[in-house]
Structures are given as C-alpha cells and as structure tokens.
Amino acid sequence: MDSIISVRNVTYEYKEDETVYAAVRNLSLEIERGSFTVILGHNGSGKSTLAKMLNGLNKPTSGDVLVDGINTRDEKTEIEIKRKVGMVFQNPDNQIIASIVEEDVAFGPENLGIAPAEIRLRVDEALKAVDMYEFKNSTPHHLSGGQKQRIAIAGIIAMESECLVLDEPTAMLDPKGRAEIIDTLHRLNREKGITVVLITHYMEEAENADRVIVMNDGGIIADALPEIIFSDVEMLKSVGLDVPQTAELLYRLKKIGFAVDTHALSVSGAAGEIIKALNSEEK
Ligand code: ADP
Ligand code: MG
C-alpha cells in the first residue's frame, strides 16, 4: 500500500495529577494515499486524540506516526507535516480568523511564505474547489455553518495539503450544511486526489467511503468496506452506535427468515431487496 500516513503501535496517555489515562491504545493504521476513510466511534472512544496525532498536534506517548515517511516527533519538519495534513474541527466559528473570506483563505499560504501572486492564484482556485468563489469578498460572519466549514477547507487546499483530517466537521451543521460538506469532500477526493480522513458520528456520512474504521475504547474494532460495517448490526450496537434504518430493517427481516442481502444500504437498494424477497415468497 502507498501510505500517506502510518500509525505504528501508538499509545496516547493523558496525565492529570496522579492519574494516567490511555485514550489510544497500541493502535496501528495505514492510510492509503488518495483514499476516503471514515472513522466512527461513540464519544470518548479516542477519535479526536487519534486525529490530532495524524498531523503532529499530539505526539504519541509511545509508538510512531509517519506522514509521507516523516516521523511527527521530528521538530525540524513540524511545519512540513502540518502543511501536508490539514485539520478541520467541529466548530466553524473557531477556525475563521480574517474578516474577509479571501483573506482568511490566504492566511495559511501567507504563513508558509508563498509569493503574493501565487497566493492570489491559490486562493481563487481553492474557493472554486469548495464552490465558494462568489463569496470571496464576503464577511465570514454572515455565512452559514456549512459555508464557513467550506472556507476552512479552502484554507487547507490553498496550502496544497495532500490530506485532510476532519474531526466531526458536520456536528454543528444543519442537514443542508452537512450534505454540502460531504459532497465537497468527495469531489476534492475524486477530482484532486486529496486523501480524506473523516471522523463523524453520522452513519450516513460513511456510505460512500472507501473504508470505514470503527473505534472503541482507544482501539480499532472493525475496519472494512461500508456495506460490511453497516451489515454488522450486532457489532455496531455493541459499541453504542446507531445503525442505519435500512440496515436495521434488512437485519430484522433476515433474522425472521427472509432471503434479503443485508449489504444493500441505500433506500432504493433495501427496497429492491425486500421486493425480491417478497416475490420469491409468493412463488
Ligand atoms: P472522542 O473524540 O472519540 O470522543 P477523545 O479522543 O476526545 O474521544 O477522548 C478519549 C478519552 O480521552 C476520553 O475518555 C476523554 O475523557 C479523554 N480525554 C480527552 N481529552 C483529554 C484531556 N485533555 N485530558 C484528559 N483526558 C482527556
Ligand atoms: Mg472527538
């Protein structure tokens, strides 16, 4: 596998007074360049702690994280790693600095010392990539949550990051804003080859991922294609995750003897399975 990020036997401990708590425990993970990975897990399972290790914001207590082969412990390459792996957090209001959209997007490349003419090109391209070009002269505070998160993503694109790590970027958004973000991420992944690592607790946001990882208690308990993960209703319930309604329905029908394929996740796919099963019952 051509990994952009390698997490090798990593443990992360929080120390408070006399107590030590391992939020991530001996975890290993390879993220393939150009892939779209979703990480699921209930509150406290260690997702944010892991996310912050992927670009060196958190340094492992033991084990190593490599970004493009560079160890995040190496202080000389800290800026290079932060540029390669950009992070987006939950709260859109905490991530916007400037009072004009295009100035905000320019902030990252300015800090990298990029020439002004080049910055201008990158900012325009990044705003087009997240479909926010028409707002380039707007005031961020007048934008919706989804638009603000897209501005935050544009800031990372303008630094030419190869990988985006997003820690529950849609948690504070309405359904429309959430869909805008998920669509934008898939487009950037498809058209620009940007590697996406999306942390979420919304199951439906994992539907079109290449791979879904489920975390529990600081470790990985499942790592597979979305349809495999979602059809494992018992595993999802055992770690306190909601199961998509289509998966739940097919799971229950199968349990009572209907010949349905529990991997059909979309509403139309599930409906098709049910019709097929009913037709075969009638014969
Ligand atoms: P998630 O993002 O999956 O909700 P976190 O990585 O935020 O999980 O937290 C994992 C565990 O680490 C939780 O038990 C949490 O209480 C603990 N934790 C997180 N941040 C800190 C901190 N700054 N100090 C002490 N414990 C923390
Ligand atoms: Mg978290």
XYZ file of N, CA and C in Angstrom, residues 29-164:
408
model
N -2.340 1.692 12.038
C -3.259 2.058 10.969
C -2.455 2.616 9.798
N -2.805 2.187 8.592
C -2.191 2.768 7.388
C -3.292 3.497 6.620
N -3.037 4.733 6.235
C -3.987 5.470 5.394
C -3.395 5.547 3.988
N -4.108 4.973 3.040
C -3.611 4.936 1.661
C -3.772 6.297 0.979
N -2.748 6.681 0.259
C -2.793 7.945 -0.477
C -3.982 7.947 -1.432
N -4.745 9.034 -1.409
C -5.876 9.172 -2.327
C -7.161 8.494 -1.870
N -7.153 7.899 -0.694
C -8.343 7.176 -0.226
C -9.282 8.079 0.578
N -10.490 7.575 0.801
C -11.503 8.285 1.583
C -11.902 7.363 2.735
N -11.414 7.711 3.933
C -11.641 6.869 5.109
C -12.567 7.579 6.084
N -13.527 6.843 6.622
C -14.386 7.395 7.670
C -14.078 6.676 8.976
N -13.949 7.443 10.049
C -13.741 6.859 11.379
C -14.973 7.121 12.228
N -15.577 6.027 12.698
C -16.762 6.107 13.553
C -16.397 5.671 14.962
N -17.192 6.066 15.922
C -16.967 5.620 17.302
C -17.755 6.508 18.236
N -18.225 5.946 19.335
C -19.034 6.754 20.251
C -18.135 7.752 20.988
N -18.752 8.648 21.752
C -17.990 9.662 22.490
C -16.984 9.012 23.426
N -15.758 9.533 23.416
C -14.751 9.031 24.341
C -13.981 7.829 23.831
N -14.229 7.419 22.572
C -13.540 6.228 22.054
C -12.106 6.532 21.594
N -11.735 7.816 21.557
C -10.358 8.172 21.230
C -10.163 8.769 19.839
N -11.264 9.084 19.164
C -11.175 9.580 17.782
C -10.398 10.899 17.689
N -10.753 11.853 18.544
C -10.086 13.165 18.463
C -8.618 13.064 18.860
N -8.341 12.238 19.837
C -6.950 12.054 20.257
C -6.135 11.480 19.103
N -6.696 10.511 18.403
C -6.021 9.935 17.235
C -5.872 10.984 16.138
N -6.953 11.717 15.842
C -6.924 12.718 14.767
C -5.765 13.700 14.981
N -5.618 14.163 16.220
C -4.573 15.159 16.498
C -3.173 14.574 16.398
N -3.066 13.251 16.397
C -1.735 12.656 16.187
C -1.390 12.570 14.705
N -2.403 12.661 13.837
C -2.155 12.441 12.410
C -1.397 13.596 11.760
N -1.401 14.777 12.388
C -0.560 15.858 11.842
C 0.359 16.445 12.912
N 0.618 15.661 13.951
C 1.619 16.076 14.928
C 1.138 17.034 16.010
N -0.163 17.375 16.013
C -0.662 18.229 17.102
C -0.505 17.516 18.438
N -0.774 16.204 18.445
C -0.471 15.335 19.592
C 0.702 14.448 19.204
N 1.672 14.318 20.100
C 2.762 13.364 19.856
C 2.469 12.096 20.648
N 2.629 10.920 20.036
C 2.310 9.691 20.761
C 3.134 9.548 22.053
N 2.543 8.937 23.065
C 3.292 8.614 24.276
C 4.292 7.499 23.953
N 3.829 6.532 23.165
C 4.748 5.532 22.614
C 4.278 5.157 21.225
N 5.182 4.584 20.434
C 4.864 4.287 19.043
C 5.165 5.497 18.164
N 4.927 5.366 16.875
C 5.273 6.430 15.927
C 4.165 6.697 14.928
N 4.065 7.963 14.516
C 3.202 8.329 13.397
C 4.102 8.901 12.303
N 3.995 8.332 11.098
C 4.786 8.827 9.975
C 3.857 9.461 8.950
N 4.212 10.647 8.491
C 3.475 11.315 7.424
C 4.406 11.361 6.232
N 4.043 10.672 5.148
C 4.932 10.593 3.991
C 6.330 10.132 4.421
N 6.380 9.241 5.374
C 7.654 8.706 5.836
C 8.367 9.552 6.889
N 7.815 10.735 7.196
C 8.483 11.607 8.180
C 7.843 11.419 9.547
N 8.643 11.181 10.558
C 8.127 10.976 11.908
C 7.637 12.310 12.493
N 6.403 12.283 13.050
C 5.842 13.536 13.589
C 6.585 14.002 14.843
N 7.464 13.161 15.363
C 8.250 13.589 16.535
C 9.365 14.560 16.142
N 9.721 14.571 14.862
C 10.845 15.365 14.378
C 10.452 16.847 14.333
N 11.018 17.645 15.227
C 10.604 19.050 15.314
C 10.994 19.882 14.091
N 12.049 19.461 13.411
C 12.511 20.219 12.239
C 11.480 20.194 11.107
N 10.663 19.153 11.069
C 9.726 19.011 9.954
C 8.281 19.269 10.372
N 8.110 19.905 11.540
C 6.765 20.129 12.066
C 5.865 20.918 11.100
N 6.418 21.983 10.524
C 5.621 22.823 9.618
C 5.274 22.054 8.348
N 6.247 21.305 7.858
C 6.038 20.499 6.650
C 4.893 19.499 6.866
N 4.866 18.878 8.038
C 3.810 17.899 8.344
C 2.456 18.583 8.475
N 2.408 19.737 9.128
C 1.137 20.466 9.273
C 0.630 20.939 7.915
N 1.555 21.189 6.984
C 1.140 21.598 5.650
C 0.598 20.404 4.856
N 1.233 19.272 5.015
C 0.805 18.078 4.269
C -0.550 17.562 4.732
N -0.774 17.623 6.062
C -2.023 17.099 6.632
C -2.765 18.239 7.308
N -3.830 18.703 6.677
C -4.605 19.823 7.223
C -5.745 19.313 8.084
N -6.057 20.055 9.150
C -7.122 19.629 10.059
C -8.305 20.599 10.045
N -9.496 20.034 10.086
C -10.713 20.836 10.231
C -11.438 20.329 11.480
N -11.867 21.254 12.322
C -12.516 20.869 13.575
C -14.018 21.116 13.529
N -14.634 20.809 14.674
C -16.093 20.836 14.749
C -16.705 22.231 14.604
N -16.126 23.184 15.319
C -16.781 24.483 15.415
C -16.305 25.447 14.328
N -17.178 25.766 13.341
C -16.748 26.620 12.229
C -16.304 27.999 12.709
N -16.889 28.493 13.795
C -16.562 29.854 14.244
C -15.167 29.986 14.835
N -14.615 28.866 15.305
C -13.278 28.936 15.904
C -12.171 28.890 14.867
N -12.515 28.688 13.584
C -11.476 28.435 12.597
C -11.282 29.571 11.629
N -12.133 30.581 11.761
C -12.039 31.698 10.820
C -11.407 32.884 11.531
N -10.369 33.430 10.906
C -9.566 34.451 11.565
C -9.840 35.829 10.961
N -9.842 35.907 9.648
C -9.926 37.205 8.974
C -11.375 37.666 8.826
N -11.544 38.940 8.479
C -12.899 39.475 8.354
C -13.406 39.467 6.910
N -12.552 39.029 5.985
C -12.972 38.865 4.586
C -12.591 37.430 4.175
N -13.498 36.770 3.469
C -13.295 35.370 3.107
C -11.944 35.120 2.443
N -11.611 35.897 1.404
C -10.376 35.588 0.662
C -9.117 35.812 1.517
N -9.218 36.755 2.469
C -8.070 36.971 3.365
C -7.898 35.779 4.298
N -9.026 35.213 4.688
C -8.958 34.055 5.575
C -8.299 32.867 4.873
N -8.676 32.653 3.616
C -8.114 31.531 2.862
C -6.624 31.756 2.586
N -6.245 33.044 2.473
C -4.838 33.377 2.181
C -3.930 33.211 3.399
N -4.528 33.143 4.569
C -3.756 33.147 5.807
C -2.717 32.025 5.873
N -3.150 30.795 5.534
C -2.234 29.645 5.583
C -1.045 29.801 4.656
N -1.296 30.023 3.341
C -0.171 30.190 2.418
C 0.727 31.390 2.765
N 0.148 32.470 3.330
C 0.976 33.612 3.747
C 1.978 33.182 4.810
N 1.483 32.377 5.747
C 2.369 31.886 6.811
C 3.470 30.987 6.288
N 3.222 30.367 5.137
C 4.246 29.493 4.553
C 5.260 30.292 3.745
N 5.008 31.605 3.615
C 5.942 32.455 2.885
C 5.809 32.375 1.367
N 4.633 32.003 0.893
C 4.391 31.914 -0.554
C 4.288 33.343 -1.140
N 4.771 33.504 -2.362
C 4.743 34.827 -3.006
C 3.301 35.291 -3.254
N 3.044 36.612 -3.082
C 1.674 37.133 -3.195
C 0.938 36.757 -4.487
N 1.621 36.777 -5.628
C 0.943 36.456 -6.895
C 0.470 34.997 -6.897
N 1.315 34.137 -6.353
C 0.977 32.718 -6.257
C -0.193 32.511 -5.280
N -0.176 33.277 -4.176
C -1.259 33.166 -3.184
C -2.596 33.511 -3.834
N -2.588 34.600 -4.621
C -3.816 35.033 -5.299
C -4.397 33.894 -6.143
N -3.539 33.219 -6.901
C -3.989 32.109 -7.746
C -4.549 30.965 -6.895
N -3.809 30.644 -5.843
C -4.224 29.519 -4.994
C -5.549 29.789 -4.286
N -5.717 31.038 -3.808
C -6.949 31.378 -3.085
C -8.151 31.256 -4.021
N -8.009 31.778 -5.235
C -9.119 31.691 -6.187
C -9.447 30.243 -6.504
N -8.409 29.449 -6.719
C -8.629 28.050 -7.070
C -9.268 27.287 -5.907
N -8.781 27.572 -4.701
C -9.315 26.869 -3.516
C -10.783 27.231 -3.290
N -11.115 28.509 -3.478
C -12.511 28.917 -3.282
C -13.414 28.294 -4.339
N -12.893 28.169 -5.567
C -13.684 27.496 -6.612
C -13.866 26.021 -6.265
N -12.819 25.416 -5.722
C -12.871 23.978 -5.413
C -13.930 23.647 -4.369
N -14.213 24.603 -3.461
C -15.246 24.340 -2.449
C -16.552 25.071 -2.795
N -16.614 25.577 -4.027
C -17.809 26.251 -4.525
C -18.177 27.484 -3.683
N -17.178 28.272 -3.321
C -17.421 29.478 -2.521
C -16.793 30.719 -3.156
N -16.457 30.616 -4.442
C -15.746 31.721 -5.107
C -16.566 33.016 -5.095
N -17.867 32.865 -5.289
C -18.712 34.069 -5.352
C -18.768 34.817 -4.014
N -18.295 34.178 -2.948
C -18.312 34.821 -1.631
C -16.951 35.382 -1.238
N -16.036 35.470 -2.215
C -14.654 35.798 -1.842
C -14.511 37.132 -1.109
N -15.395 38.082 -1.400
C -15.303 39.375 -0.716
C -16.285 39.513 0.443
N -16.934 38.404 0.801
C -17.935 38.466 1.889
C -17.274 38.481 3.260
N -18.103 38.784 4.254
C -17.682 38.704 5.650
C -18.056 37.304 6.155
N -17.086 36.539 6.663
C -17.394 35.167 7.079
C -18.556 35.073 8.072
N -18.698 36.084 8.932
C -19.740 36.001 9.961
C -21.151 35.989 9.399
N -21.289 36.395 8.144
C -22.615 36.376 7.535
C -22.921 35.048 6.848
N -21.964 34.140 6.851
C -22.162 32.876 6.142
C -22.791 31.823 7.047
N -23.365 30.789 6.418
C -23.928 29.668 7.194
C -22.785 28.797 7.734
N -23.107 27.898 8.657
C -22.092 26.998 9.217
C -21.420 26.158 8.148
N -22.219 25.654 7.210
C -21.669 24.825 6.129
C -20.730 25.624 5.239
N -21.105 26.877 4.983
C -20.239 27.739 4.160
C -18.938 28.047 4.894
N -19.037 28.271 6.199
C -17.822 28.549 6.975
C -16.885 27.351 6.982
N -17.438 26.156 7.113
C -16.586 24.962 7.092
C -15.925 24.803 5.721
N -16.653 25.188 4.664
C -16.045 25.100 3.324
C -14.902 26.117 3.175
N -15.040 27.264 3.839
C -13.950 28.246 3.834
C -12.730 27.663 4.564
N -13.001 26.986 5.693
C -11.892 26.357 6.440
C -11.190 25.312 5.560
N -11.972 24.551 4.805
C -11.385 23.545 3.906
C -10.578 24.246 2.806
N -11.113 25.359 2.275
C -10.401 26.099 1.222
C -9.040 26.569 1.738
N -8.980 26.975 2.997
C -7.711 27.429 3.584
C -6.654 26.332 3.527
N -7.095 25.100 3.696
C -6.167 23.966 3.656
C -5.771 23.638 2.210
N -6.770 23.702 1.322
C -6.487 23.456 -0.106
C -5.444 24.464 -0.611
N -5.564 25.702 -0.129
C -4.646 26.765 -0.579
C -3.213 26.517 -0.102
N -3.060 25.691 0.917
C -1.703 25.322 1.358
C -1.207 24.098 0.600
N -2.032 23.628 -0.328
C -1.729 22.437 -1.145
C -1.486 21.209 -0.277
N -2.296 21.080 0.770
C -2.221 19.881 1.609
C -2.647 18.679 0.780
N -2.018 17.539 1.074
C -2.367 16.327 0.336
C -3.429 15.520 1.055
N -3.593 15.841 2.341
C -4.503 15.051 3.153
C -5.314 15.971 4.057
N -6.600 15.676 4.157
C -7.498 16.428 5.031
C -7.984 15.508 6.138
